[in-house]
Short mmCIF file of C-alpha atoms in Angstrom, two decimals:
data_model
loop_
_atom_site.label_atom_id
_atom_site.label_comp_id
_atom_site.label_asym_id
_atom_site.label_seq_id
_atom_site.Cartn_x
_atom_site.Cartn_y
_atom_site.Cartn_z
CA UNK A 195 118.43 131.53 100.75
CA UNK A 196 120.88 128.83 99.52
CA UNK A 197 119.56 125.97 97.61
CA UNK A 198 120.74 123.64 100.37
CA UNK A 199 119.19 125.66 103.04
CA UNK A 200 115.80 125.15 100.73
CA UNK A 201 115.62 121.79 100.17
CA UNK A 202 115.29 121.12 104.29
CA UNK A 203 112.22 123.57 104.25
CA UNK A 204 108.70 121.79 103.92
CA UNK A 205 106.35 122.84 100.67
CA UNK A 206 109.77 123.65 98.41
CA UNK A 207 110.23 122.16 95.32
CA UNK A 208 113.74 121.65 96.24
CA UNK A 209 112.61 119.64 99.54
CA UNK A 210 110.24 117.68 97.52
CA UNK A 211 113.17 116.38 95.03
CA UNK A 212 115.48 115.91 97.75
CA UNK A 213 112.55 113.21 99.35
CA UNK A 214 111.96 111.81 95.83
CA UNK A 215 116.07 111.13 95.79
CA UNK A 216 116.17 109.38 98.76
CA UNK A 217 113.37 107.58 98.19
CA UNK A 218 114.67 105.90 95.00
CA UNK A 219 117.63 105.50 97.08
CA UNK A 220 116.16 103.39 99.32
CA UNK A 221 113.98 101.28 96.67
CA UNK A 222 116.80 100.12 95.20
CA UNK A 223 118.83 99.11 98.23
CA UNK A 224 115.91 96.63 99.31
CA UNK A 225 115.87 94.81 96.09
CA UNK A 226 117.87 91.78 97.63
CA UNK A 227 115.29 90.91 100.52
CA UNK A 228 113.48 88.02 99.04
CA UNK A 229 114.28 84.48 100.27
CA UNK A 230 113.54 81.53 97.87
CA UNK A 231 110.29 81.28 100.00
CA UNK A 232 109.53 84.41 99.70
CA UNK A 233 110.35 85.58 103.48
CA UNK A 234 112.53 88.76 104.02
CA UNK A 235 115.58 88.42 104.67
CA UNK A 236 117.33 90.97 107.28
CA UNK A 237 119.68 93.77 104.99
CA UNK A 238 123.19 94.15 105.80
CA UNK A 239 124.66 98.18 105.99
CA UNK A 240 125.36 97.68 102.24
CA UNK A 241 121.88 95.93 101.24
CA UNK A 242 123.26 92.42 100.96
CA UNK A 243 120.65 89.81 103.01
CA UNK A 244 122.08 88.13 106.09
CA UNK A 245 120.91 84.83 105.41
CA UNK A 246 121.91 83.84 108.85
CA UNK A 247 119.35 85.90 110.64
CA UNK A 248 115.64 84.99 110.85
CA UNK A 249 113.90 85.43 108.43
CA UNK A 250 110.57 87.33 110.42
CA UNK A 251 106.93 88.01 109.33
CA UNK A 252 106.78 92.06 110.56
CA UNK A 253 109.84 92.72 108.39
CA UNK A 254 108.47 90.79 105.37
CA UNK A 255 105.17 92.56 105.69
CA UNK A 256 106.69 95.78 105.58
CA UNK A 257 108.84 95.40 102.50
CA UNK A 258 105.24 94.01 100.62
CA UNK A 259 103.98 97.36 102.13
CA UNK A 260 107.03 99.25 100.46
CA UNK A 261 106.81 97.80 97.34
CA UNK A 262 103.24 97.72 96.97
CA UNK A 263 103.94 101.31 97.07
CA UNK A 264 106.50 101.18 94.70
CA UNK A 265 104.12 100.40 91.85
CA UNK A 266 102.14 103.26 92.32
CA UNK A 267 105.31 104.91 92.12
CA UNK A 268 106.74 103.88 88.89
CA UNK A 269 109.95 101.83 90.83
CA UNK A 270 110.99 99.25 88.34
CA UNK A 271 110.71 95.83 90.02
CA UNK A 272 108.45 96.63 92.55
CA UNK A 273 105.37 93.99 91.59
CA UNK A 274 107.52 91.20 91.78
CA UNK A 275 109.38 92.29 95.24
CA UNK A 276 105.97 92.93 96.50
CA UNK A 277 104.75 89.29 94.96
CA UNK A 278 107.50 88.31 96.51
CA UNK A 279 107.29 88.85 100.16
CA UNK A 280 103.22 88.37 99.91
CA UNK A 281 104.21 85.02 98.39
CA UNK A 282 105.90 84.39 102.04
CA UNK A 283 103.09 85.93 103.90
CA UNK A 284 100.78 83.22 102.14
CA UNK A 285 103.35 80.69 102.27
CA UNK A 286 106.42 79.43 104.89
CA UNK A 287 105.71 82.17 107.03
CA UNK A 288 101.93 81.27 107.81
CA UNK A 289 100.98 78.45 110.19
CA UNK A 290 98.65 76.84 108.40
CA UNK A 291 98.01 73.79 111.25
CA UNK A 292 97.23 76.77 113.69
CA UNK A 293 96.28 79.20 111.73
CA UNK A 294 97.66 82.70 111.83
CA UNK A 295 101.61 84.01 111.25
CA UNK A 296 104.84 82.71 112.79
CA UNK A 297 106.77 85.33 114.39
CA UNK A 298 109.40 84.31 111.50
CA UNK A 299 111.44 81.10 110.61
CA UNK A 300 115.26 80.91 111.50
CA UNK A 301 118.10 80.05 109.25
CA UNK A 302 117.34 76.54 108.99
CA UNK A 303 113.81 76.85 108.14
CA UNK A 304 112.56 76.32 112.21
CA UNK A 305 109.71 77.89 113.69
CA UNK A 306 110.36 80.82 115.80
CA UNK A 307 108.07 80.61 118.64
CA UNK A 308 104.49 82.92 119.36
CA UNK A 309 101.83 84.57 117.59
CA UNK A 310 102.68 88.00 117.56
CA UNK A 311 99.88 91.05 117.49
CA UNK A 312 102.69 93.11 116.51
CA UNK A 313 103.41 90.77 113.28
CA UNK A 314 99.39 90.16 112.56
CA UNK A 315 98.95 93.83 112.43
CA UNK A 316 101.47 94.45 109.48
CA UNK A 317 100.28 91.36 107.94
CA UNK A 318 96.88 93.30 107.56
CA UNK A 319 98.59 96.50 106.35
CA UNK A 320 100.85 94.55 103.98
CA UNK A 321 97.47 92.93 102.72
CA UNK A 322 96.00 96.24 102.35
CA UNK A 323 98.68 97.95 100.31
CA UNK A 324 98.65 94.45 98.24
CA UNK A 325 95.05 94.34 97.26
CA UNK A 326 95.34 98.22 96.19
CA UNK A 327 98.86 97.33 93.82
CA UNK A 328 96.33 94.63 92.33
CA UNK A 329 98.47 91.92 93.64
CA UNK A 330 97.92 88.15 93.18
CA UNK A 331 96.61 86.87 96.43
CA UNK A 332 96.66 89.92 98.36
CA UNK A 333 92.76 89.60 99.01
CA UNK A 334 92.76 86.17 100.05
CA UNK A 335 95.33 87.21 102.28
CA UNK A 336 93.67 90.57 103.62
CA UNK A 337 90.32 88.73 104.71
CA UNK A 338 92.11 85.97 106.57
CA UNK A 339 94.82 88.16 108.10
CA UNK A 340 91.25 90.60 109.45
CA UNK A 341 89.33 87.21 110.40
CA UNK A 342 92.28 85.75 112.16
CA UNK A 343 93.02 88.79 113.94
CA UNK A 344 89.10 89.05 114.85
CA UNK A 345 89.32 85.94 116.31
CA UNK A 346 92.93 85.91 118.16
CA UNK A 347 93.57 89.60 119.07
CA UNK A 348 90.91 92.08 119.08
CA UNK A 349 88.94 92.46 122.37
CA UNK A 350 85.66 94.29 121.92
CA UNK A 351 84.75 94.39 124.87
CA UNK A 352 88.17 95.99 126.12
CA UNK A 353 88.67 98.06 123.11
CA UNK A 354 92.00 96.97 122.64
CA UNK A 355 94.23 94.17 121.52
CA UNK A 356 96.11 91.40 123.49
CA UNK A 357 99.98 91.01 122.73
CA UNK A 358 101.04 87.34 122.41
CA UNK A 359 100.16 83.83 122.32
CA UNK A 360 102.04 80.73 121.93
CA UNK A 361 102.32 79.65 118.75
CA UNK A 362 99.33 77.45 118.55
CA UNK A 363 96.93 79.94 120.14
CA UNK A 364 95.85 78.00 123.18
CA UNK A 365 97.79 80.40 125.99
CA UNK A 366 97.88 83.78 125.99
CA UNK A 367 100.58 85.42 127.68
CA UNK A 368 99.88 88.21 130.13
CA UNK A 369 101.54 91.32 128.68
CA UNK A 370 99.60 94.40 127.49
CA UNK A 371 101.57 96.59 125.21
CA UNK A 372 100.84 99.70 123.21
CA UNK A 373 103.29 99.08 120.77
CA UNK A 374 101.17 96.62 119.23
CA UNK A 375 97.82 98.66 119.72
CA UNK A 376 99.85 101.68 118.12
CA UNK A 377 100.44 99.73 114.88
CA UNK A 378 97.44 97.99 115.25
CA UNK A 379 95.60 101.38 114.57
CA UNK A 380 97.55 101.93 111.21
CA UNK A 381 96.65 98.77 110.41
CA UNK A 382 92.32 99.21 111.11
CA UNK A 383 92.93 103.27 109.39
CA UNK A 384 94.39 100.85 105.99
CA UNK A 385 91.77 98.22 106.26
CA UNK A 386 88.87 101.04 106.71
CA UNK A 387 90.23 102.79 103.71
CA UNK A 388 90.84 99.69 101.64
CA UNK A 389 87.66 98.06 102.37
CA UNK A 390 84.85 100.54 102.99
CA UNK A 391 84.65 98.91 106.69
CA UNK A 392 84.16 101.48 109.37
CA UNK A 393 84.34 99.18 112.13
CA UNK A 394 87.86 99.00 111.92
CA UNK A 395 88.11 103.34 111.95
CA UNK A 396 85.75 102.81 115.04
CA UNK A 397 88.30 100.09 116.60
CA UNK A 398 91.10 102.55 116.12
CA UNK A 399 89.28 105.13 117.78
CA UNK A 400 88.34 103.35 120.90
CA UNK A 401 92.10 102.78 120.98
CA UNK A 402 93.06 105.99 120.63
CA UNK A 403 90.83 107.05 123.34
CA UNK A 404 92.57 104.37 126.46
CA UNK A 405 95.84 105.87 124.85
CA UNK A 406 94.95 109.77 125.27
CA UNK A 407 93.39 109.00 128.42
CA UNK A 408 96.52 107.32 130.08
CA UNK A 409 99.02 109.90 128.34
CA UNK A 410 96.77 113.03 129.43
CA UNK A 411 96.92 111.44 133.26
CA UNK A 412 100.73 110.76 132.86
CA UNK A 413 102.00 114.57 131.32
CA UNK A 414 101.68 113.13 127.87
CA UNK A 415 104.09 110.27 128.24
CA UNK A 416 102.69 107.61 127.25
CA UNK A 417 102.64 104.45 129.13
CA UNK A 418 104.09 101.57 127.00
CA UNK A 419 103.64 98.32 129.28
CA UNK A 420 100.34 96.46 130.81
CA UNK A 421 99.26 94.08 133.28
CA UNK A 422 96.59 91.50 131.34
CA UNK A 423 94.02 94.06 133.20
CA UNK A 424 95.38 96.84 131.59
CA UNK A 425 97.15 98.24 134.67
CA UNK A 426 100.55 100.50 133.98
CA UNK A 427 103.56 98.82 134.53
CA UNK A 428 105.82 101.89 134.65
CA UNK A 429 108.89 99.70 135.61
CA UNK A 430 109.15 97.27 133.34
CA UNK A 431 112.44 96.39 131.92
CA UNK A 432 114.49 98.61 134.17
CA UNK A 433 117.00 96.54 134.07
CA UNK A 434 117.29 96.43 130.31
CA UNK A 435 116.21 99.79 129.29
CA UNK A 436 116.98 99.84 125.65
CA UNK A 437 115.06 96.16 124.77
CA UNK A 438 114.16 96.86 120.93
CA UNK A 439 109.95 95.75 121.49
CA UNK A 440 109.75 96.95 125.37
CA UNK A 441 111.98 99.54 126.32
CA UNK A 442 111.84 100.85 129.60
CA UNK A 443 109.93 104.03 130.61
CA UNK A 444 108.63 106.40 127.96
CA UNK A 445 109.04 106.11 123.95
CA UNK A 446 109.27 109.69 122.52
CA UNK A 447 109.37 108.14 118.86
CA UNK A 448 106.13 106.60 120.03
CA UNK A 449 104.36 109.67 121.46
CA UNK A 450 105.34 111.20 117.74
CA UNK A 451 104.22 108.51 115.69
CA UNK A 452 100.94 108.45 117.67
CA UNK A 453 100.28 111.97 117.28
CA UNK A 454 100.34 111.56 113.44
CA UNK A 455 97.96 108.50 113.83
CA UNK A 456 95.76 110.24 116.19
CA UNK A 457 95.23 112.83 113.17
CA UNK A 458 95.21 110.98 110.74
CA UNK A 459 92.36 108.92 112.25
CA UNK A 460 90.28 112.26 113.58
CA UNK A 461 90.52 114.19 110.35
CA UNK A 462 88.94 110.68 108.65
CA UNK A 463 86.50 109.61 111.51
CA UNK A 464 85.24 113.45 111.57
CA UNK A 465 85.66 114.20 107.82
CA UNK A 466 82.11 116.06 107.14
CA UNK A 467 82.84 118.06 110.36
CA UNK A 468 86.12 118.98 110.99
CA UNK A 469 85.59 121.07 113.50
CA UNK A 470 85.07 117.40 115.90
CA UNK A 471 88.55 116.75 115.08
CA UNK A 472 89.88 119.65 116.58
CA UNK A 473 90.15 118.17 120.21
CA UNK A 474 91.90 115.08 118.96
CA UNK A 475 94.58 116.90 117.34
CA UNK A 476 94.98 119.22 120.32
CA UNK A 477 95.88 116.22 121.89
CA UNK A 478 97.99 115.13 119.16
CA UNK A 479 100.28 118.24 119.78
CA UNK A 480 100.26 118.27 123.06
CA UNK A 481 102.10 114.51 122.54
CA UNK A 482 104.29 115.53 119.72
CA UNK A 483 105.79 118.74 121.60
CA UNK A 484 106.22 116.56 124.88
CA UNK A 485 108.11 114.12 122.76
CA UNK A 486 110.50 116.89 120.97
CA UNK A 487 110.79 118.41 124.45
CA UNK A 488 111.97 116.11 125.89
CA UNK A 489 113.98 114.04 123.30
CA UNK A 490 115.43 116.42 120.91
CA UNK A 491 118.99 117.69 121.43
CA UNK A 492 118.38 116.56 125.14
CA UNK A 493 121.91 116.05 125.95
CA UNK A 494 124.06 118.60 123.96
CA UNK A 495 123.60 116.56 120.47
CA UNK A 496 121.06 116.57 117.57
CA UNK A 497 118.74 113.61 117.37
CA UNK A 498 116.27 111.74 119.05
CA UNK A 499 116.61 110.04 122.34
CA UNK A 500 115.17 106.55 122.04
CA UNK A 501 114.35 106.65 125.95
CA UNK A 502 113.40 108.79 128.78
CA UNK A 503 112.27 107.97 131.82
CA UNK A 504 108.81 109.20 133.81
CA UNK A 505 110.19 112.90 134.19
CA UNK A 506 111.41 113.24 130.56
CA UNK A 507 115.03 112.79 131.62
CA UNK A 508 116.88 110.64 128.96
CA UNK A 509 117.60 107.31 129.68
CA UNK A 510 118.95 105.50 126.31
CA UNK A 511 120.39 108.23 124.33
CA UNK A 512 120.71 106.05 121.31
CA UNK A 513 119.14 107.49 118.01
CA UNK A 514 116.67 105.32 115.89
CA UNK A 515 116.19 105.81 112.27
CA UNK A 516 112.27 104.99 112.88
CA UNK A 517 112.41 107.86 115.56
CA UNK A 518 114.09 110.12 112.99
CA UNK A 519 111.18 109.32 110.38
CA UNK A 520 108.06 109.38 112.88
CA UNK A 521 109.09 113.48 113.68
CA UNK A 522 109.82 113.85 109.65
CA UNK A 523 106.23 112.32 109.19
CA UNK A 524 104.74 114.29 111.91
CA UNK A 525 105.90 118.09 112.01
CA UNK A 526 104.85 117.85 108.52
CA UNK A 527 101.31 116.62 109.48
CA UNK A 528 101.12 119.32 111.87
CA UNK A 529 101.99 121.88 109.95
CA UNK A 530 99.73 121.31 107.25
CA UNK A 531 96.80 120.82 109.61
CA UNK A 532 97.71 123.93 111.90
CA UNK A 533 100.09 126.25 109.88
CA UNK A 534 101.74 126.98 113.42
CA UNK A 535 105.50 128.02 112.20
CA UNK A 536 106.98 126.31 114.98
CA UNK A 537 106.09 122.70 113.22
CA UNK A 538 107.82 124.02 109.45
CA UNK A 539 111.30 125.20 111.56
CA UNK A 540 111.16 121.53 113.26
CA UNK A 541 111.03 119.59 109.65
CA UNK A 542 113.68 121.77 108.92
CA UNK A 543 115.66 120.59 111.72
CA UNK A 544 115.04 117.03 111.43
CA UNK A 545 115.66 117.02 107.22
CA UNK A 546 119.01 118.85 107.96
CA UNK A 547 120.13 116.08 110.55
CA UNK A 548 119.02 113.66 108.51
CA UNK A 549 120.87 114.44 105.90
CA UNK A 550 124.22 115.27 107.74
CA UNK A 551 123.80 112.47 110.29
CA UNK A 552 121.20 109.55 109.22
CA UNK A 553 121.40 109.07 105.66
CA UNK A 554 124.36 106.84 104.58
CA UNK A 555 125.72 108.24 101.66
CA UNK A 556 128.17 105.67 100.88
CA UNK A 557 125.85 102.57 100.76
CA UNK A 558 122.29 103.98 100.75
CA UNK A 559 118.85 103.84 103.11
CA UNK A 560 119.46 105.53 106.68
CA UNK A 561 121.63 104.20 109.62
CA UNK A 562 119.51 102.47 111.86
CA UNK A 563 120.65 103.25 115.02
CA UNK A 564 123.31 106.42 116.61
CA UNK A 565 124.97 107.06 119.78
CA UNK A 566 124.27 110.06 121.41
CA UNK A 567 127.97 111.40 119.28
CA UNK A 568 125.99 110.56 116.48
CA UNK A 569 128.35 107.72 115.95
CA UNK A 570 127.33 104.03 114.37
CA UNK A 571 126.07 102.04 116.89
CA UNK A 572 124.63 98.12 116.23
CA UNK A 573 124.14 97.18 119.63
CA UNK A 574 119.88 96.73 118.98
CA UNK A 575 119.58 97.41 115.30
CA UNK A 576 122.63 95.92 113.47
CA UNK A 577 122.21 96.53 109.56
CA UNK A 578 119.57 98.17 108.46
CA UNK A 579 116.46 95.86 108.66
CA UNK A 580 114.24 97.28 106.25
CA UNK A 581 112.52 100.07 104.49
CA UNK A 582 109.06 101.06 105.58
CA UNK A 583 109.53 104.09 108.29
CA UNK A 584 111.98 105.67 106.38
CA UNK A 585 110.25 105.23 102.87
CA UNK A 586 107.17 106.61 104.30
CA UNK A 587 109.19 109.72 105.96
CA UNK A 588 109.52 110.43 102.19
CA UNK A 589 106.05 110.24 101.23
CA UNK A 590 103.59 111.40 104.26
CA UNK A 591 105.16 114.87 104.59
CA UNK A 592 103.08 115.60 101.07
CA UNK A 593 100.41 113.42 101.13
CA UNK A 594 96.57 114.00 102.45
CA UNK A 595 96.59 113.42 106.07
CA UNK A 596 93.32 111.91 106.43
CA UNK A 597 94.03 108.71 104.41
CA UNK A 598 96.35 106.08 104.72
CA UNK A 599 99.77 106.23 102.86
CA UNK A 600 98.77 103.33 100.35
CA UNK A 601 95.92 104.93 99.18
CA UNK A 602 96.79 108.27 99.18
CA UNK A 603 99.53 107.82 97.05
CA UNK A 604 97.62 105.55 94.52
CA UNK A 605 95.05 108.08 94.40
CA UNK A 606 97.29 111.30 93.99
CA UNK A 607 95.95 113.23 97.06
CA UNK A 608 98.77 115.47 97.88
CA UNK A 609 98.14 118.36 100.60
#
């Protein structure tokens, strides 16, 4: 076998240095993100900042995440590009007559309007990663971005988490959405393993089980949008199908990058007794495979489709870069949790058309979104935003999968 043929294949040293190229890759094309205040800036196709474009609290929190990273990893620069978007978390990007974090602040330094669950989640996880890189302020910021999430978004007696409320928190607006309950369960799994707290593994398990339960009853597409009584609204957005937060129909990127979460949380909630996990992660295939079923090379072209509707039938056949990472991430989790074959020859796949399709060799990090010709398309993701799915598709395929990405790199646990 050729050397190029090798370095697609999972558990080969040549796959490992090709990840451990593009990772550096993609460190150094972030470096210009910081704003004077500290909030990220939105990264052109070449890496320069568009100052023009908000400047928006999820994006901000996942560059602190990917840099917090980065000084476990030895990437020069990476404490102060981490200080410096955790410097904007605790500073023009937090409300601090309200409480809580703008949704982000425009070009000329205005409010943009809401409290976002979405943006309070990856607040948390930037926190996390923060307080593990040893970072100035990170705690501070962790325990208020847990309390104020407590307070605003968590509903225990639901099990899951409400999705918006004006900016000063005194009307909540009726949406449901899992895309804010999916990365609100990376967020508990980094606060659990950060701070010793169970609760929040607990949380992300009673979440896991409303989202299991509604894909199991739905052929393992997973419902994305929710009456405030947690009712399916499987029409939502019909009429604009490829809306970047609430797409209409199903997600397949979503039903992958569950079914690594889903494990991840099972082999950690169940780690004396393995054997409790195994149902979960049944059901964690049974996602992934309906995903890549339906999704992959649906309509005579590699990649991804962003969208499909009830029936798995494509409906925006636009490729995301996240997409792209999420199977990366998770045909590697599977494989090292079942050693079933068929999840090695799909990381295979996905590394080759990532590196013939996705990656931009020219300027560096990955094209964020493809037509269905695998052309450049900029029509939802124009430039390429920021860094944390596809710097974690570099790291997760070899890292423990019971533990969150932070600490598992920190702490060395490879597979």
């Amino acid at each position: 076998m050729s050397t190029e043929n090798k370095k697609y294949l999972i558990d080969t040293d040549e796959n490992k240095k090709f990840l451990e190229e593009i990772r550096d890759g993609l460190l150094n094309f972030g470096h210009a993100f910081p704003s004077p205040g500290g909030g990220s800036y939105y990264l052109g196709d070449d890496g320069t900042p568009w100052k023009d474009r908000n400047r928006e609290t999820w994006i901000t929190s996942r560059m602190a995440h990917v840099y917090s990273i980065g000084t476990f990893l030895g990437h020069e620069g990476s404490a102060e590009l981490a200080d410096a978007a955790l410097k904007g978390l605790r500073g023009e990007l937090h409300d601090d007559v309200n409480g809580g974090w703008y949704a982000g602040l425009t070009a000329n330094n205005e409010i943009v309007p809401t409290k976002q669950c979405y943006a309070h989640a990856f607040v948390i996880l930037a926190a996390s990663s923060g307080v593990l890189a040893g970072r100035p302020g990170a705690q501070e910021l962790l325990d208020e971005a847990l309390k104020t999430y407590d307070l605003r978004f968590w509903n225990e007696e639901e099990g899951l988490s409400c999705d918006t409320w004006n900016t000063e928190f005194t009307v909540l607006d009726d949406y449901r959405g899992l895309n804010a309950n999916m990365h609100t369960v990376e967020a508990f799994l980094a606060a659990a393993d950060v701070t010793g707290d169970e609760k929040y593994r607990v949380r992300a398990g009673r979440i896991i089980d409303h989202v299991t339960g509604w894909a199991k009853e739905n052929h393992w597409r997973i419902p994305e949008h929710f009456s405030k009584d947690w009712v399916a609204d499987l029409e939502c957005n019909k009429e604009r199908p490829d809306d970047p937060f609430k797409p209409y129909g199903a997600t397949p990127g979503h039903g992958i990058e569950w079914a690594r979460l889903i494990t991840q949380w099972a082999l950690s909630f169940y780690r004396t007794n393995k054997q409790n996990a195994v149902s979960y992660i049944a059901m964690a295939e049974f996602l992934y495979n309906r995903a890549i079923e339906d999704a992959w090379y649906a309509d005579g072209a590699p990649g991804i489709c962003y969208t499909t509707d009830w029936e798995g039938k494509p409906v925006v056949h636009d490729r995301m870069h996240w997409t792209l990472a999420e199977a990366i991430n998770t045909s590697a989790v599977l494989w090292h949790v079942t050693k079933n074959q068929k999840y090695a020859d799909d990381y295979a796949k996905f590394m080759q058309y990532l590196d013939e399709k996705v990656l931009d060799h020219v300027h560096g990090s990955w094209f964020h979104q493809l037509d269905q010709n695998n052309e450049l398309l900029t029509t939802v993701w124009p430039g390429k935003s920021d860094l944390y799915h596809a710097t974690q598709a570099t790291l997760i395929p070899y890292y423990t999968p019971d533990l969150s990405i932070a600490p598992a790199v920190k702490e060395g646990k490879t597979c």
